[in-house]
Amino acid sequence: DQQVKQNSPSLSVQEGRISILNCDYTNSMFDYFLWYKKYPAEGPTFLISISSIKDKNEDGRFTVFLNKSAKHLSLHIVPSQPGDSAVYFCAASEGPGNTGKLIFGQGTTLQVKP
Amino acid sequence: DTEVTQTPKHLVMGMTNKKSLKCEQHMGHRAMYWYKQKAKKPPELMFVYSYEKLSINESVPSRFSPECPNSSLLNLHLHALQPEDSALYLCASSLTTSSSYEQYFGPGTRLTVT
């Protein structure tokens, strides 16, 4: 049973436009959500995170929105750049006990066209 | 320095071989992780070490044996692996296992079992 889902395997946008990547989760005990970017042959790189007590966090071109009632989060990239082309993973942290356990979604491949 | 290093980058081993994967970080992090990632799949947690003690083993077969000799080093000893164990093995670290601290990933070791 997938607790974290990214239903869009791929997304293509034009350079300069907004990229919106979506993620849904089922476990209401998750207390932190993170977005990672992964290039081929490299490890995932941390992008941005959000606590479950917030509904928005912004860092430069990247903004993450959390809708707890819908169990949905999204990553907005504005403006999109060709260097943003990568696989984006949404991850959720199991809250109680601070186990360090991260559960990843399946990933969305973003292509930003020049 | 926000780098997690892993050696070797690539490893080919037979089913009767014994080999080890190494991971190192010098960020003062006290939590370290091993993940396994198959092609076009998300990373899957294998082990968590917290303050050099094994805190999570995600029901990983005993042919994988983790070791944390000190707070900067993490090893994964491999013995009698199967071809289906071929994957990218990722090491990560974080300040502690608290949800509020993001995990930093190394570039991974691409393992092929023949």
CSV table of C-alpha atoms in Angstrom, one decimal:
chain,number,residue,atom,x,y,z
A,1,ASP,CA,0.0,0.0,0.0
A,2,GLN,CA,1.6,3.2,-1.2
A,3,GLN,CA,1.4,5.9,1.5
A,4,VAL,CA,2.9,8.6,-0.7
A,5,LYS,CA,1.8,8.9,-4.3
A,6,GLN,CA,2.9,11.0,-7.2
A,7,ASN,CA,0.3,10.3,-9.8
A,8,SER,CA,2.0,12.1,-12.7
A,9,PRO,CA,5.1,10.1,-13.9
A,10,SER,CA,6.1,13.1,-16.1
A,11,LEU,CA,5.6,16.8,-16.7
A,12,SER,CA,6.8,19.0,-19.5
A,13,VAL,CA,6.8,22.8,-19.3
A,14,GLN,CA,8.3,25.7,-21.2
A,15,GLU,CA,11.2,27.7,-19.8
A,16,GLY,CA,10.1,30.6,-17.8
A,17,ARG,CA,6.6,29.1,-17.0
A,18,ILE,CA,5.5,27.6,-13.8
A,19,SER,CA,6.0,23.9,-13.0
A,20,ILE,CA,3.6,22.3,-10.5
A,21,LEU,CA,4.4,18.9,-9.1
A,22,ASN,CA,1.8,17.1,-7.0
A,23,CYS,CA,1.9,14.6,-4.2
A,24,ASP,CA,-0.8,12.8,-2.2
A,25,TYR,CA,-0.5,10.9,1.0
A,26,THR,CA,-2.6,8.7,3.2
A,27,ASN,CA,-1.0,8.7,6.6
A,28,SER,CA,-2.2,11.5,8.8
A,29,MET,CA,0.7,10.9,11.2
A,30,PHE,CA,3.3,12.3,8.8
A,31,ASP,CA,4.7,15.4,10.3
A,32,TYR,CA,7.2,16.7,7.7
A,33,PHE,CA,7.2,16.6,4.0
A,34,LEU,CA,10.2,17.0,1.8
A,35,TRP,CA,11.0,17.4,-1.9
A,36,TYR,CA,14.1,16.0,-3.5
A,37,LYS,CA,15.5,16.4,-7.0
A,38,LYS,CA,17.5,13.7,-8.6
A,39,TYR,CA,19.7,13.8,-11.7
A,40,PRO,CA,20.8,10.5,-13.4
A,41,ALA,CA,23.7,8.8,-11.7
A,42,GLU,CA,23.5,11.1,-8.7
A,43,GLY,CA,21.9,10.9,-5.3
A,44,PRO,CA,18.8,12.8,-4.4
A,45,THR,CA,19.4,16.5,-3.5
A,46,PHE,CA,17.2,18.1,-0.9
A,47,LEU,CA,15.1,21.0,-2.2
A,48,ILE,CA,12.6,22.2,0.4
A,49,SER,CA,10.5,20.9,3.2
A,50,ILE,CA,7.4,21.8,5.1
A,51,SER,CA,6.1,21.0,8.6
A,52,SER,CA,2.6,19.6,8.9
A,53,ILE,CA,1.7,22.6,11.1
A,54,LYS,CA,2.3,25.0,8.1
A,55,ASP,CA,0.5,25.4,4.8
A,56,LYS,CA,3.3,27.1,2.8
A,57,ASN,CA,7.0,27.4,2.7
A,58,GLU,CA,9.0,29.4,0.1
A,59,ASP,CA,12.7,29.3,-0.8
A,60,GLY,CA,13.6,31.3,-3.9
A,61,ARG,CA,12.0,29.9,-6.9
A,62,PHE,CA,10.6,27.0,-5.0
A,63,THR,CA,7.3,27.0,-3.0
A,64,VAL,CA,5.7,24.0,-1.3
A,65,PHE,CA,2.0,24.1,-0.4
A,66,LEU,CA,0.4,21.7,2.0
A,67,ASN,CA,-3.3,21.0,2.2
A,68,LYS,CA,-3.8,18.8,5.3
A,69,SER,CA,-7.5,18.3,4.9
A,70,ALA,CA,-7.0,17.0,1.4
A,71,LYS,CA,-3.7,15.2,2.3
A,72,HIS,CA,-2.1,16.9,-0.7
A,73,LEU,CA,1.1,18.8,-1.3
A,74,SER,CA,2.5,20.5,-4.3
A,75,LEU,CA,5.8,22.0,-5.4
A,76,HIS,CA,5.8,25.1,-7.5
A,77,ILE,CA,8.8,26.2,-9.4
A,78,VAL,CA,8.7,29.7,-10.8
A,79,PRO,CA,10.2,30.5,-13.3
A,80,SER,CA,11.2,27.1,-14.5
A,81,GLN,CA,14.7,26.7,-16.0
A,82,PRO,CA,16.2,24.0,-18.2
A,83,GLY,CA,18.5,23.0,-15.4
A,84,ASP,CA,15.4,22.1,-13.3
A,85,SER,CA,14.9,19.1,-15.6
A,86,ALA,CA,15.2,16.1,-13.3
A,87,VAL,CA,13.2,13.5,-11.4
A,88,TYR,CA,11.4,15.0,-8.4
A,89,PHE,CA,10.5,12.9,-5.4
A,90,CYS,CA,8.1,13.8,-2.7
A,91,ALA,CA,8.9,12.3,0.7
A,92,ALA,CA,7.1,12.1,4.0
A,93,SER,CA,8.6,11.7,7.5
A,94,GLU,CA,6.9,9.5,10.0
A,95,GLY,CA,6.4,11.7,13.0
A,96,PRO,CA,6.0,9.9,16.2
A,97,GLY,CA,9.3,8.6,17.6
A,98,ASN,CA,11.5,10.6,15.3
A,99,THR,CA,12.7,7.4,13.6
A,100,GLY,CA,14.2,9.2,10.6
A,101,LYS,CA,12.2,7.0,8.3
A,102,LEU,CA,11.4,8.7,5.0
A,103,ILE,CA,8.7,7.3,2.6
A,104,PHE,CA,9.2,8.4,-1.0
A,105,GLY,CA,6.7,8.8,-3.8
A,106,GLN,CA,7.3,7.2,-7.2
A,107,GLY,CA,8.8,10.4,-8.6
A,108,THR,CA,7.8,12.8,-11.4
A,109,THR,CA,10.2,13.4,-14.3
A,110,LEU,CA,10.2,17.2,-15.1
A,111,GLN,CA,11.4,18.4,-18.5
A,112,VAL,CA,11.8,22.1,-19.0
A,113,LYS,CA,12.1,23.0,-22.6
A,114,PRO,CA,14.1,26.0,-23.7
B,1,ASP,CA,30.8,20.9,3.8
B,2,THR,CA,27.5,19.2,3.0
B,3,GLU,CA,28.9,16.2,1.3
B,4,VAL,CA,28.3,12.5,1.7
B,5,THR,CA,30.8,10.4,-0.1
B,6,GLN,CA,30.4,6.8,-1.2
B,7,THR,CA,32.9,4.3,-2.5
B,8,PRO,CA,33.1,2.5,-4.8
B,9,LYS,CA,30.9,4.2,-7.5
B,10,HIS,CA,30.4,1.0,-9.4
B,11,LEU,CA,30.7,-2.6,-8.2
B,12,VAL,CA,30.3,-5.9,-10.0
B,13,MET,CA,30.3,-9.0,-7.9
B,14,GLY,CA,29.5,-12.7,-8.2
B,15,MET,CA,27.0,-14.4,-6.0
B,16,THR,CA,29.7,-16.0,-3.9
B,17,ASN,CA,31.8,-12.9,-3.4
B,18,LYS,CA,32.1,-10.8,-0.2
B,19,LYS,CA,32.3,-7.0,-0.7
B,20,SER,CA,31.7,-3.9,1.3
B,21,LEU,CA,30.2,-0.5,0.4
B,22,LYS,CA,31.5,2.5,2.3
B,23,CYS,CA,30.0,5.9,3.2
B,24,GLU,CA,31.5,8.9,4.9
B,25,GLN,CA,30.3,12.3,6.1
B,26,HIS,CA,32.0,15.0,8.1
B,27,MET,CA,29.1,17.2,8.9
B,28,GLY,CA,28.8,16.0,12.5
B,29,HIS,CA,25.6,14.2,11.7
B,30,ARG,CA,24.6,11.5,14.2
B,31,ALA,CA,22.1,9.7,12.0
B,32,MET,CA,23.1,7.6,8.9
B,33,TYR,CA,21.0,5.6,6.5
B,34,TRP,CA,21.2,3.0,3.8
B,35,TYR,CA,18.7,3.0,1.0
B,36,LYS,CA,18.2,0.8,-2.0
B,37,GLN,CA,16.9,2.2,-5.3
B,38,LYS,CA,15.9,0.1,-8.3
B,39,ALA,CA,15.5,1.6,-11.8
B,40,LYS,CA,12.5,4.0,-12.1
B,41,LYS,CA,11.5,3.3,-8.4
B,42,PRO,CA,11.9,5.5,-5.3
B,43,PRO,CA,14.6,4.9,-2.7
B,44,GLU,CA,13.6,2.3,-0.2
B,45,LEU,CA,15.0,2.5,3.4
B,46,MET,CA,17.1,-0.4,4.5
B,47,PHE,CA,18.8,0.6,7.8
B,48,VAL,CA,19.0,3.5,10.1
B,49,TYR,CA,21.8,4.2,12.6
B,50,SER,CA,21.3,6.7,15.3
B,51,TYR,CA,24.4,7.7,17.4
B,52,GLU,CA,26.2,4.7,16.0
B,53,LYS,CA,23.5,2.2,17.1
B,54,LEU,CA,21.2,0.4,14.7
B,55,SER,CA,17.7,1.7,15.2
B,56,ILE,CA,15.8,0.5,12.2
B,57,ASN,CA,16.2,-2.7,10.1
B,58,GLU,CA,13.5,-2.8,7.5
B,59,SER,CA,13.4,-6.6,7.4
B,60,VAL,CA,16.5,-6.7,5.2
B,61,PRO,CA,17.9,-10.1,4.3
B,62,SER,CA,20.9,-11.1,6.4
B,63,ARG,CA,23.1,-11.2,3.3
B,64,PHE,CA,23.3,-7.4,3.9
B,65,SER,CA,25.1,-6.5,7.1
B,66,PRO,CA,25.5,-2.9,8.1
B,67,GLU,CA,28.2,-1.5,10.4
B,68,CYS,CA,28.8,1.9,11.9
B,69,PRO,CA,32.4,2.0,13.1
B,70,ASN,CA,32.2,5.6,14.2
B,71,SER,CA,30.0,8.7,13.8
B,72,SER,CA,31.5,9.5,10.4
B,73,LEU,CA,31.5,6.1,8.7
B,74,LEU,CA,28.9,3.7,7.6
B,75,ASN,CA,29.6,0.4,5.9
B,76,LEU,CA,27.4,-2.2,4.2
B,77,HIS,CA,28.9,-5.7,4.0
B,78,LEU,CA,27.6,-7.8,1.2
B,79,HIS,CA,27.7,-11.6,1.0
B,80,ALA,CA,26.1,-14.2,-1.2
B,81,LEU,CA,23.9,-11.7,-3.0
B,82,GLN,CA,21.4,-12.5,-5.6
B,83,PRO,CA,21.0,-11.0,-9.1
B,84,GLU,CA,17.8,-9.2,-7.9
B,85,ASP,CA,20.0,-7.3,-5.4
B,86,SER,CA,21.4,-5.3,-8.3
B,87,ALA,CA,20.5,-1.7,-7.6
B,88,LEU,CA,21.8,1.7,-6.7
B,89,TYR,CA,22.7,1.8,-3.0
B,90,LEU,CA,22.4,5.2,-1.4
B,91,CYS,CA,23.8,6.4,1.8
B,92,ALA,CA,22.4,9.4,3.6
B,93,SER,CA,22.9,11.3,6.8
B,94,SER,CA,21.1,13.9,8.9
B,95,LEU,CA,21.8,15.8,12.1
B,96,THR,CA,19.6,13.4,14.1
B,97,THR,CA,16.7,11.2,13.2
B,98,SER,CA,14.3,14.1,14.1
B,99,SER,CA,11.8,14.8,11.3
B,100,SER,CA,12.8,18.4,11.1
B,101,TYR,CA,16.3,17.6,9.8
B,102,GLU,CA,16.7,16.9,6.1
B,103,GLN,CA,18.7,13.9,4.9
B,104,TYR,CA,21.7,14.5,2.7
B,105,PHE,CA,22.4,11.8,0.2
B,106,GLY,CA,25.6,10.5,-1.3
B,107,PRO,CA,25.9,9.8,-5.1
B,108,GLY,CA,25.4,6.1,-4.6
B,109,THR,CA,27.1,2.8,-5.5
B,110,ARG,CA,25.8,1.1,-8.6
B,111,LEU,CA,25.9,-2.6,-7.7
B,112,THR,CA,25.6,-5.4,-10.3
B,113,VAL,CA,25.4,-9.0,-9.1
B,114,THR,CA,26.2,-11.6,-11.7
